[in-house]
PDB file of C-alpha atoms and ligand atoms in Angstrom:
ATOM      1  CA  MET Z   1       0.000   0.000   0.000  1.00  0.00           C
ATOM      2  CA  ALA Z   2       1.381   3.421  -0.959  1.00  0.00           C
ATOM      3  CA  ILE Z   3       1.631   5.910   1.934  1.00  0.00           C
ATOM      4  CA  PHE Z   4       2.818   9.410   1.008  1.00  0.00           C
ATOM      5  CA  ASP Z   5       3.601  12.334   3.330  1.00  0.00           C
ATOM      6  CA  ASN Z   6       3.293  15.486   1.205  1.00  0.00           C
ATOM      7  CA  HIS Z   7       5.300  17.847   3.460  1.00  0.00           C
ATOM      8  CA  PHE Z   8       8.316  16.728   5.468  1.00  0.00           C
ATOM      9  CA  HIS Z   9      11.469  18.594   6.528  1.00  0.00           C
ATOM     10  CA  LEU Z  10      14.831  17.317   7.772  1.00  0.00           C
ATOM     11  CA  ARG Z  11      17.551  19.330   9.441  1.00  0.00           C
ATOM     12  CA  PRO Z  12      21.068  18.618  10.716  1.00  0.00           C
ATOM     13  CA  THR Z  13      20.137  19.481  14.308  1.00  0.00           C
ATOM     14  CA  GLY Z  14      17.172  17.083  14.328  1.00  0.00           C
ATOM     15  CA  LEU Z  15      16.674  13.350  13.884  1.00  0.00           C
ATOM     16  CA  GLY Z  16      17.585  13.553  10.187  1.00  0.00           C
ATOM     17  CA  VAL Z  17      17.545  10.167   8.462  1.00  0.00           C
ATOM     18  CA  ALA Z  18      16.241   8.521  11.674  1.00  0.00           C
ATOM     19  CA  ALA Z  19      12.975  10.457  11.250  1.00  0.00           C
ATOM     20  CA  ALA Z  20      12.551   9.007   7.751  1.00  0.00           C
ATOM     21  CA  LYS Z  21      13.246   5.536   9.184  1.00  0.00           C
ATOM     22  CA  GLN Z  22      10.424   6.054  11.715  1.00  0.00           C
ATOM     23  CA  PHE Z  23       8.123   6.964   8.816  1.00  0.00           C
ATOM     24  CA  GLU Z  24       9.153   3.837   6.920  1.00  0.00           C
ATOM     25  CA  ALA Z  25       8.824   1.554   9.966  1.00  0.00           C
ATOM     26  CA  ALA Z  26       5.223   2.736  10.425  1.00  0.00           C
ATOM     27  CA  GLY Z  27       4.374   1.809   6.812  1.00  0.00           C
ATOM     28  CA  GLY Z  28       5.312   4.955   4.873  1.00  0.00           C
ATOM     29  CA  THR Z  29       6.531   4.514   1.295  1.00  0.00           C
ATOM     30  CA  ALA Z  30       7.194   8.013  -0.089  1.00  0.00           C
ATOM     31  CA  LEU Z  31       7.978  11.544   1.099  1.00  0.00           C
ATOM     32  CA  MET Z  32       7.936  15.063  -0.313  1.00  0.00           C
ATOM     33  CA  LEU Z  33      11.112  16.364   1.274  1.00  0.00           C
ATOM     34  CA  THR Z  34      10.522  20.102   1.251  1.00  0.00           C
ATOM     35  CA  HIS Z  35      13.219  22.729   1.506  1.00  0.00           C
ATOM     36  CA  SER Z  36      13.057  25.245   4.359  1.00  0.00           C
ATOM     37  CA  PRO Z  37      15.773  27.553   5.680  1.00  0.00           C
ATOM     38  CA  TYR Z  38      18.659  26.224   7.796  1.00  0.00           C
ATOM     39  CA  ASP Z  39      19.750  28.402  10.735  1.00  0.00           C
ATOM     40  CA  ASP Z  40      23.435  27.982   9.919  1.00  0.00           C
ATOM     41  CA  LEU Z  41      22.963  28.860   6.213  1.00  0.00           C
ATOM     42  CA  PRO Z  42      21.253  32.264   6.284  1.00  0.00           C
ATOM     43  CA  VAL Z  43      20.123  33.757   2.972  1.00  0.00           C
ATOM     44  CA  ARG Z  44      21.939  37.073   2.518  1.00  0.00           C
ATOM     45  CA  ARG Z  45      22.282  37.061  -1.277  1.00  0.00           C
ATOM     46  CA  ALA Z  46      20.953  35.052  -4.227  1.00  0.00           C
ATOM     47  CA  GLU Z  47      23.954  32.696  -4.261  1.00  0.00           C
ATOM     48  CA  ASP Z  48      23.100  31.478  -0.747  1.00  0.00           C
ATOM     49  CA  TYR Z  49      20.162  29.425  -2.047  1.00  0.00           C
ATOM     50  CA  ALA Z  50      22.616  27.075  -3.756  1.00  0.00           C
ATOM     51  CA  ALA Z  51      24.078  25.890  -0.436  1.00  0.00           C
ATOM     52  CA  GLY Z  52      20.676  25.463   1.199  1.00  0.00           C
ATOM     53  CA  TYR Z  53      19.217  23.518  -1.720  1.00  0.00           C
ATOM     54  CA  ALA Z  54      22.355  21.369  -1.881  1.00  0.00           C
ATOM     55  CA  ARG Z  55      21.795  20.357   1.731  1.00  0.00           C
ATOM     56  CA  THR Z  56      18.142  19.423   1.112  1.00  0.00           C
ATOM     57  CA  LEU Z  57      19.174  17.380  -1.948  1.00  0.00           C
ATOM     58  CA  ASP Z  58      21.892  15.704   0.118  1.00  0.00           C
ATOM     59  CA  PHE Z  59      19.304  14.744   2.770  1.00  0.00           C
ATOM     60  CA  ALA Z  60      17.220  13.172   0.010  1.00  0.00           C
ATOM     61  CA  ARG Z  61      20.214  11.085  -1.126  1.00  0.00           C
ATOM     62  CA  GLN Z  62      20.962  10.025   2.453  1.00  0.00           C
ATOM     63  CA  VAL Z  63      17.387   8.856   3.011  1.00  0.00           C
ATOM     64  CA  ARG Z  64      17.355   6.952  -0.294  1.00  0.00           C
ATOM     65  CA  THR Z  65      20.582   5.197   0.734  1.00  0.00           C
ATOM     66  CA  ALA Z  66      19.402   4.350   4.252  1.00  0.00           C
ATOM     67  CA  THR Z  67      15.803   3.281   3.458  1.00  0.00           C
ATOM     68  CA  ARG Z  68      13.655   1.886   0.649  1.00  0.00           C
ATOM     69  CA  LEU Z  69      11.558   5.078   0.602  1.00  0.00           C
ATOM     70  CA  LYS Z  70      10.841   7.024  -2.570  1.00  0.00           C
ATOM     71  CA  VAL Z  71      12.079  10.526  -1.765  1.00  0.00           C
ATOM     72  CA  PHE Z  72      10.880  13.451  -3.885  1.00  0.00           C
ATOM     73  CA  VAL Z  73      12.129  16.997  -3.385  1.00  0.00           C
ATOM     74  CA  ALA Z  74      10.516  20.440  -3.479  1.00  0.00           C
ATOM     75  CA  LEU Z  75      12.857  23.450  -3.575  1.00  0.00           C
ATOM     76  CA  GLY Z  76      12.039  27.130  -3.249  1.00  0.00           C
ATOM     77  CA  PRO Z  77      12.696  30.330  -1.298  1.00  0.00           C
ATOM     78  CA  TYR Z  78      10.819  30.231   2.017  1.00  0.00           C
ATOM     79  CA  PRO Z  79       8.430  33.226   2.043  1.00  0.00           C
ATOM     80  CA  VAL Z  80       9.601  34.547   5.422  1.00  0.00           C
ATOM     81  CA  ASP Z  81      13.165  34.880   4.017  1.00  0.00           C
ATOM     82  CA  LEU Z  82      11.941  38.176   2.548  1.00  0.00           C
ATOM     83  CA  LEU Z  83      11.621  39.985   5.885  1.00  0.00           C
ATOM     84  CA  PRO Z  84      15.210  39.882   7.267  1.00  0.00           C
ATOM     85  CA  LEU Z  85      16.502  40.441   3.728  1.00  0.00           C
ATOM     86  CA  ARG Z  86      14.411  43.609   3.400  1.00  0.00           C
ATOM     87  CA  GLU Z  87      15.940  44.887   6.655  1.00  0.00           C
ATOM     88  CA  SER Z  88      19.454  44.445   5.298  1.00  0.00           C
ATOM     89  CA  ILE Z  89      19.221  45.257   1.552  1.00  0.00           C
ATOM     90  CA  GLY Z  90      15.805  46.865   0.934  1.00  0.00           C
ATOM     91  CA  ILE Z  91      12.612  45.557  -0.595  1.00  0.00           C
ATOM     92  CA  THR Z  92      13.626  45.626  -4.268  1.00  0.00           C
ATOM     93  CA  ALA Z  93      16.897  43.744  -3.817  1.00  0.00           C
ATOM     94  CA  ALA Z  94      15.244  41.347  -1.337  1.00  0.00           C
ATOM     95  CA  THR Z  95      12.520  40.511  -3.855  1.00  0.00           C
ATOM     96  CA  ASP Z  96      15.190  39.862  -6.488  1.00  0.00           C
ATOM     97  CA  VAL Z  97      16.992  37.453  -4.155  1.00  0.00           C
ATOM     98  CA  LEU Z  98      13.818  35.392  -3.697  1.00  0.00           C
ATOM     99  CA  ARG Z  99      13.125  35.486  -7.442  1.00  0.00           C
ATOM    100  CA  SER Z 100      16.629  34.089  -7.990  1.00  0.00           C
ATOM    101  CA  GLY Z 101      15.803  31.357  -5.483  1.00  0.00           C
ATOM    102  CA  VAL Z 102      12.789  30.456  -7.617  1.00  0.00           C
ATOM    103  CA  ASP Z 103      14.909  30.421 -10.782  1.00  0.00           C
ATOM    104  CA  LEU Z 104      17.481  28.096  -9.213  1.00  0.00           C
ATOM    105  CA  ALA Z 105      14.696  25.779  -8.008  1.00  0.00           C
ATOM    106  CA  GLY Z 106      13.369  25.700 -11.578  1.00  0.00           C
ATOM    107  CA  ARG Z 107      16.793  24.654 -12.866  1.00  0.00           C
ATOM    108  CA  HIS Z 108      16.887  21.782 -10.349  1.00  0.00           C
ATOM    109  CA  VAL Z 109      13.455  20.688 -11.600  1.00  0.00           C
ATOM    110  CA  ALA Z 110      14.742  20.740 -15.180  1.00  0.00           C
ATOM    111  CA  GLU Z 111      17.719  18.607 -14.109  1.00  0.00           C
ATOM    112  CA  GLY Z 112      15.429  16.104 -12.399  1.00  0.00           C
ATOM    113  CA  ASP Z 113      16.643  16.751  -8.823  1.00  0.00           C
ATOM    114  CA  ALA Z 114      13.320  18.220  -7.707  1.00  0.00           C
ATOM    115  CA  VAL Z 115       9.699  17.650  -8.751  1.00  0.00           C
ATOM    116  CA  ALA Z 116       8.110  20.882  -7.480  1.00  0.00           C
ATOM    117  CA  ILE Z 117       8.832  24.502  -6.576  1.00  0.00           C
ATOM    118  CA  GLY Z 118       8.027  25.052  -2.911  1.00  0.00           C
ATOM    119  CA  GLU Z 119       7.361  26.022  -0.352  1.00  0.00           C
ATOM    120  CA  VAL Z 120       6.755  29.481  -1.799  1.00  0.00           C
ATOM    121  CA  GLY Z 121       4.101  32.130  -1.256  1.00  0.00           C
ATOM    122  CA  ARG Z 122       3.749  34.639   1.550  1.00  0.00           C
ATOM    123  CA  PRO Z 123       4.260  34.764   5.319  1.00  0.00           C
ATOM    124  CA  HIS Z 124       1.595  32.882   7.312  1.00  0.00           C
ATOM    125  CA  PHE Z 125       1.231  35.884   9.663  1.00  0.00           C
ATOM    126  CA  PRO Z 126       0.087  39.445   8.855  1.00  0.00           C
ATOM    127  CA  VAL Z 127       2.700  41.639   7.169  1.00  0.00           C
ATOM    128  CA  ASP Z 128       2.669  45.223   5.883  1.00  0.00           C
ATOM    129  CA  ALA Z 129       1.450  46.094   2.396  1.00  0.00           C
ATOM    130  CA  GLU Z 130       4.936  46.346   0.900  1.00  0.00           C
ATOM    131  CA  ALA Z 131       5.943  42.834   2.045  1.00  0.00           C
ATOM    132  CA  TRP Z 132       2.554  41.493   0.915  1.00  0.00           C
ATOM    133  CA  ARG Z 133       2.956  42.947  -2.581  1.00  0.00           C
ATOM    134  CA  ALA Z 134       6.520  41.690  -2.906  1.00  0.00           C
ATOM    135  CA  SER Z 135       5.503  38.215  -1.710  1.00  0.00           C
ATOM    136  CA  ASN Z 136       2.721  38.061  -4.281  1.00  0.00           C
ATOM    137  CA  GLU Z 137       5.209  39.092  -6.956  1.00  0.00           C
ATOM    138  CA  VAL Z 138       7.521  36.202  -5.965  1.00  0.00           C
ATOM    139  CA  LEU Z 139       4.516  33.867  -5.848  1.00  0.00           C
ATOM    140  CA  ALA Z 140       3.494  34.815  -9.399  1.00  0.00           C
ATOM    141  CA  HIS Z 141       7.081  34.380 -10.564  1.00  0.00           C
ATOM    142  CA  ALA Z 142       7.130  30.888  -9.023  1.00  0.00           C
ATOM    143  CA  MET Z 143       3.935  29.999 -10.888  1.00  0.00           C
ATOM    144  CA  ALA Z 144       5.392  31.286 -14.167  1.00  0.00           C
ATOM    145  CA  VAL Z 145       8.593  29.274 -13.696  1.00  0.00           C
ATOM    146  CA  ALA Z 146       6.512  26.196 -12.767  1.00  0.00           C
ATOM    147  CA  ARG Z 147       4.538  26.624 -15.990  1.00  0.00           C
ATOM    148  CA  ASP Z 148       7.788  26.838 -17.992  1.00  0.00           C
ATOM    149  CA  ARG Z 149       9.295  23.815 -16.228  1.00  0.00           C
ATOM    150  CA  GLY Z 150       6.072  21.790 -16.345  1.00  0.00           C
ATOM    151  CA  CYS Z 151       5.950  21.231 -12.576  1.00  0.00           C
ATOM    152  CA  PRO Z 152       3.670  22.167  -9.643  1.00  0.00           C
ATOM    153  CA  VAL Z 153       4.129  24.837  -6.978  1.00  0.00           C
ATOM    154  CA  ILE Z 154       3.614  24.134  -3.264  1.00  0.00           C
ATOM    155  CA  LEU Z 155       2.214  27.165  -1.468  1.00  0.00           C
ATOM    156  CA  HIS Z 156       3.042  28.346   2.051  1.00  0.00           C
ATOM    157  CA  THR Z 157       0.605  31.124   2.989  1.00  0.00           C
ATOM    158  CA  GLU Z 158      -1.957  32.121   5.589  1.00  0.00           C
ATOM    159  CA  ASP Z 159      -4.750  29.545   6.149  1.00  0.00           C
ATOM    160  CA  PRO Z 160      -6.938  29.705   3.042  1.00  0.00           C
ATOM    161  CA  THR Z 161     -10.610  30.647   2.758  1.00  0.00           C
ATOM    162  CA  PRO Z 162     -12.640  30.183  -0.446  1.00  0.00           C
ATOM    163  CA  GLU Z 163     -11.707  33.808  -1.222  1.00  0.00           C
ATOM    164  CA  THR Z 164      -7.976  33.014  -0.857  1.00  0.00           C
ATOM    165  CA  PHE Z 165      -8.343  30.031  -3.175  1.00  0.00           C
ATOM    166  CA  ARG Z 166     -10.078  32.266  -5.704  1.00  0.00           C
ATOM    167  CA  GLU Z 167      -7.144  34.691  -5.508  1.00  0.00           C
ATOM    168  CA  PHE Z 168      -4.572  31.896  -6.020  1.00  0.00           C
ATOM    169  CA  ALA Z 169      -6.585  30.563  -8.952  1.00  0.00           C
ATOM    170  CA  ALA Z 170      -6.615  34.023 -10.549  1.00  0.00           C
ATOM    171  CA  ILE Z 171      -2.831  34.385 -10.173  1.00  0.00           C
ATOM    172  CA  ALA Z 172      -2.360  30.883 -11.656  1.00  0.00           C
ATOM    173  CA  ASP Z 173      -4.596  31.851 -14.598  1.00  0.00           C
ATOM    174  CA  ARG Z 174      -2.521  34.972 -15.242  1.00  0.00           C
ATOM    175  CA  CYS Z 175       0.654  32.811 -15.184  1.00  0.00           C
ATOM    176  CA  GLY Z 176      -0.786  30.043 -17.369  1.00  0.00           C
ATOM    177  CA  LEU Z 177      -0.402  27.401 -14.636  1.00  0.00           C
ATOM    178  CA  PRO Z 178      -3.263  24.863 -14.368  1.00  0.00           C
ATOM    179  CA  HIS Z 179      -5.039  24.927 -10.990  1.00  0.00           C
ATOM    180  CA  ASN Z 180      -4.292  21.234 -10.380  1.00  0.00           C
ATOM    181  CA  ARG Z 181      -0.581  22.126 -10.422  1.00  0.00           C
ATOM    182  CA  VAL Z 182      -1.014  24.374  -7.373  1.00  0.00           C
ATOM    183  CA  VAL Z 183      -0.797  22.610  -3.991  1.00  0.00           C
ATOM    184  CA  LYS Z 184      -1.806  24.455  -0.836  1.00  0.00           C
ATOM    185  CA  HIS Z 185       0.345  23.145   2.015  1.00  0.00           C
ATOM    186  CA  HIS Z 186      -1.138  23.403   5.551  1.00  0.00           C
ATOM    187  CA  SER Z 187      -4.581  23.910   4.041  1.00  0.00           C
ATOM    188  CA  THR Z 188      -7.983  24.258   5.577  1.00  0.00           C
ATOM    189  CA  PRO Z 189     -10.203  21.253   4.684  1.00  0.00           C
ATOM    190  CA  LEU Z 190     -11.870  22.976   1.709  1.00  0.00           C
ATOM    191  CA  THR Z 191     -11.901  20.070  -0.747  1.00  0.00           C
ATOM    192  CA  ARG Z 192     -14.941  20.867  -2.859  1.00  0.00           C
ATOM    193  CA  PRO Z 193     -14.050  22.420  -6.236  1.00  0.00           C
ATOM    194  CA  GLU Z 194     -16.468  25.308  -5.712  1.00  0.00           C
ATOM    195  CA  GLU Z 195     -14.440  26.182  -2.586  1.00  0.00           C
ATOM    196  CA  ASN Z 196     -10.889  25.620  -3.840  1.00  0.00           C
ATOM    197  CA  HIS Z 197     -11.246  26.179  -7.629  1.00  0.00           C
ATOM    198  CA  GLY Z 198      -9.352  22.958  -8.329  1.00  0.00           C
ATOM    199  CA  ILE Z 199      -6.293  23.973  -6.306  1.00  0.00           C
ATOM    200  CA  VAL Z 200      -5.116  20.929  -4.375  1.00  0.00           C
ATOM    201  CA  PRO Z 201      -5.339  21.115  -0.571  1.00  0.00           C
ATOM    202  CA  SER Z 202      -2.768  19.312   1.571  1.00  0.00           C
ATOM    203  CA  LEU Z 203      -4.064  18.673   5.087  1.00  0.00           C
ATOM    204  CA  LEU Z 204      -2.309  17.969   8.351  1.00  0.00           C
ATOM    205  CA  ALA Z 205      -3.036  14.322   9.243  1.00  0.00           C
ATOM    206  CA  LYS Z 206      -5.633  15.138  11.904  1.00  0.00           C
ATOM    207  CA  ALA Z 207      -8.994  13.375  12.189  1.00  0.00           C
ATOM    208  CA  ASP Z 208     -11.017  16.588  12.585  1.00  0.00           C
ATOM    209  CA  LEU Z 209      -9.668  17.898   9.252  1.00  0.00           C
ATOM    210  CA  VAL Z 210     -10.063  14.609   7.382  1.00  0.00           C
ATOM    211  CA  ARG Z 211     -13.616  14.158   8.644  1.00  0.00           C
ATOM    212  CA  VAL Z 212     -14.547  17.487   6.999  1.00  0.00           C
ATOM    213  CA  ALA Z 213     -12.484  16.820   3.872  1.00  0.00           C
ATOM    214  CA  VAL Z 214     -13.811  13.388   2.864  1.00  0.00           C
ATOM    215  CA  GLY Z 215     -16.716  13.586   0.491  1.00  0.00           C
ATOM    216  CA  GLY Z 216     -15.235  16.525  -1.421  1.00  0.00           C
ATOM    217  CA  GLY Z 217     -12.490  16.485  -4.037  1.00  0.00           C
ATOM    218  CA  PRO Z 218      -8.938  15.156  -3.744  1.00  0.00           C
ATOM    219  CA  PHE Z 219      -6.514  16.130  -0.973  1.00  0.00           C
ATOM    220  CA  PHE Z 220      -3.042  15.218   0.262  1.00  0.00           C
ATOM    221  CA  LEU Z 221      -2.012  14.334   3.806  1.00  0.00           C
ATOM    222  CA  GLU Z 222       1.080  15.792   5.454  1.00  0.00           C
ATOM    223  CA  THR Z 223       2.780  16.147   8.824  1.00  0.00           C
ATOM    224  CA  ASP Z 224       4.765  19.340   8.157  1.00  0.00           C
ATOM    225  CA  TYR Z 225       7.358  17.528  10.279  1.00  0.00           C
ATOM    226  CA  ILE Z 226      10.004  20.188  11.076  1.00  0.00           C
ATOM    227  CA  ASP Z 227      12.687  17.976  12.688  1.00  0.00           C
ATOM    228  CA  ASP Z 228      13.434  20.592  15.345  1.00  0.00           C
ATOM    229  CA  PRO Z 229      14.273  19.176  18.795  1.00  0.00           C
ATOM    230  CA  LYS Z 230      13.622  22.628  20.319  1.00  0.00           C
ATOM    231  CA  ARG Z 231       9.962  22.462  19.232  1.00  0.00           C
ATOM    232  CA  PRO Z 232       8.990  18.804  19.746  1.00  0.00           C
ATOM    233  CA  GLY Z 233       5.263  19.465  20.082  1.00  0.00           C
ATOM    234  CA  ALA Z 234       5.055  22.093  17.336  1.00  0.00           C
ATOM    235  CA  VAL Z 235       4.054  19.681  14.580  1.00  0.00           C
ATOM    236  CA  LEU Z 236       3.032  16.087  14.018  1.00  0.00           C
ATOM    237  CA  GLY Z 237       5.680  13.393  14.435  1.00  0.00           C
ATOM    238  CA  PRO Z 238       7.343  11.730  11.429  1.00  0.00           C
ATOM    239  CA  ALA Z 239       5.278   8.494  11.598  1.00  0.00           C
ATOM    240  CA  THR Z 240       1.888  10.231  11.823  1.00  0.00           C
ATOM    241  CA  VAL Z 241       0.693   9.857   8.204  1.00  0.00           C
ATOM    242  CA  PRO Z 242       1.136   6.046   8.014  1.00  0.00           C
ATOM    243  CA  ARG Z 243      -0.151   5.514  11.578  1.00  0.00           C
ATOM    244  CA  LYS Z 244      -3.250   7.657  11.103  1.00  0.00           C
ATOM    245  CA  THR Z 245      -3.992   6.291   7.650  1.00  0.00           C
ATOM    246  CA  THR Z 246      -3.933   2.729   9.008  1.00  0.00           C
ATOM    247  CA  ALA Z 247      -6.118   3.707  11.983  1.00  0.00           C
ATOM    248  CA  TRP Z 248      -8.622   5.578   9.808  1.00  0.00           C
ATOM    249  CA  ILE Z 249      -9.084   2.547   7.548  1.00  0.00           C
ATOM    250  CA  ALA Z 250      -9.783   0.410  10.630  1.00  0.00           C
ATOM    251  CA  GLU Z 251     -12.233   3.012  11.991  1.00  0.00           C
ATOM    252  CA  GLY Z 252     -13.989   3.400   8.644  1.00  0.00           C
ATOM    253  CA  LEU Z 253     -13.103   7.084   8.254  1.00  0.00           C
ATOM    254  CA  LEU Z 254     -11.229   6.261   5.014  1.00  0.00           C
ATOM    255  CA  THR Z 255     -12.047   3.508   2.536  1.00  0.00           C
ATOM    256  CA  ALA Z 256      -9.312   1.595   0.718  1.00  0.00           C
ATOM    257  CA  GLU Z 257     -10.316   3.501  -2.438  1.00  0.00           C
ATOM    258  CA  ALA Z 258      -9.932   6.857  -0.660  1.00  0.00           C
ATOM    259  CA  VAL Z 259      -6.498   5.829   0.593  1.00  0.00           C
ATOM    260  CA  ALA Z 260      -5.401   4.894  -2.936  1.00  0.00           C
ATOM    261  CA  ARG Z 261      -6.663   8.257  -4.209  1.00  0.00           C
ATOM    262  CA  ILE Z 262      -4.800  10.231  -1.526  1.00  0.00           C
ATOM    263  CA  HIS Z 263      -1.518   8.320  -1.516  1.00  0.00           C
ATOM    264  CA  ALA Z 264      -1.096   7.060  -5.114  1.00  0.00           C
ATOM    265  CA  ASP Z 265      -3.491   8.638  -7.645  1.00  0.00           C
ATOM    266  CA  LEU Z 266      -3.172  12.263  -6.533  1.00  0.00           C
ATOM    267  CA  PRO Z 267       0.660  12.240  -6.270  1.00  0.00           C
ATOM    268  CA  ARG Z 268       0.765  10.733  -9.791  1.00  0.00           C
ATOM    269  CA  ALA Z 269      -1.674  13.299 -11.182  1.00  0.00           C
ATOM    270  CA  THR Z 270      -0.076  16.281  -9.453  1.00  0.00           C
ATOM    271  CA  TYR Z 271       3.663  15.574  -9.525  1.00  0.00           C
ATOM    272  CA  GLY Z 272       3.933  12.699 -12.013  1.00  0.00           C
ATOM    273  CA  ILE Z 273       5.441  10.450  -9.330  1.00  0.00           C
ATOM    274  CA  GLU Z 274       4.965   6.834  -8.251  1.00  0.00           C
ATOM    275  CA  THR Z 275       4.721   6.511  -4.477  1.00  0.00           C
ATOM    276  CA  ASP Z 276       5.194   2.750  -4.025  1.00  0.00           C
TER     277      ASP Z 276
HETATM  278 ZN1  LIG P 320       7.058  23.479   5.618  1.00  0.00          ZN
END
């Protein structure tokens, strides 16, 4: 049975490969290893994304060597990177640095190292109008590069409402990116197409979210595992997606068909990947 976690981070100060082994031991078969900033590799200029992405790609290789998991990679400039950069070099140069991070991610997709551009978007907390505008500019650039590279984008933003989904759909339309190539990480359980406009929600593996989501359109499951020993309770543990999926089948919350849709059919349709 394919079991896919759509949003998973590893860092050198955390469990690293051992976290992926916990996922595998619980029945997991595939991961979307998603880039996020490393404390010891701050982004001060465009070139700094190369070192950060290289580390994420190296983690993917380590996990492939140490496990039988399929490891897929998403690379992109984390939206919050914009704020400290603006303090040091100003909004225009900061925006250019993030745009360069998108371009480099697109080159890794073209080379086959990564299957998506993400997580990109805008800070998940309120920011001033200037940062909001610049973030939306980077977001649109990411969608345009994704269109050119033929890959999806994975969005990190505030929690979406139907109105937010409409906005993302409009930006995707302007960029020529199909809605089903836009994945909303850490989504609200809005799975009906009239609520999400065909943008693909990815939900934390929590029963209260899944109970609302089933019966609508397709959705991913994720832990958003951050591999940070300083914040052990901040997110779901690395084995949560396989454990919960197994439990939800037993409880009747998910049918075998629903599980196949979530863990095999949707990853294939969205990213072109095989998860088992
Ligand atoms: Zn994340």
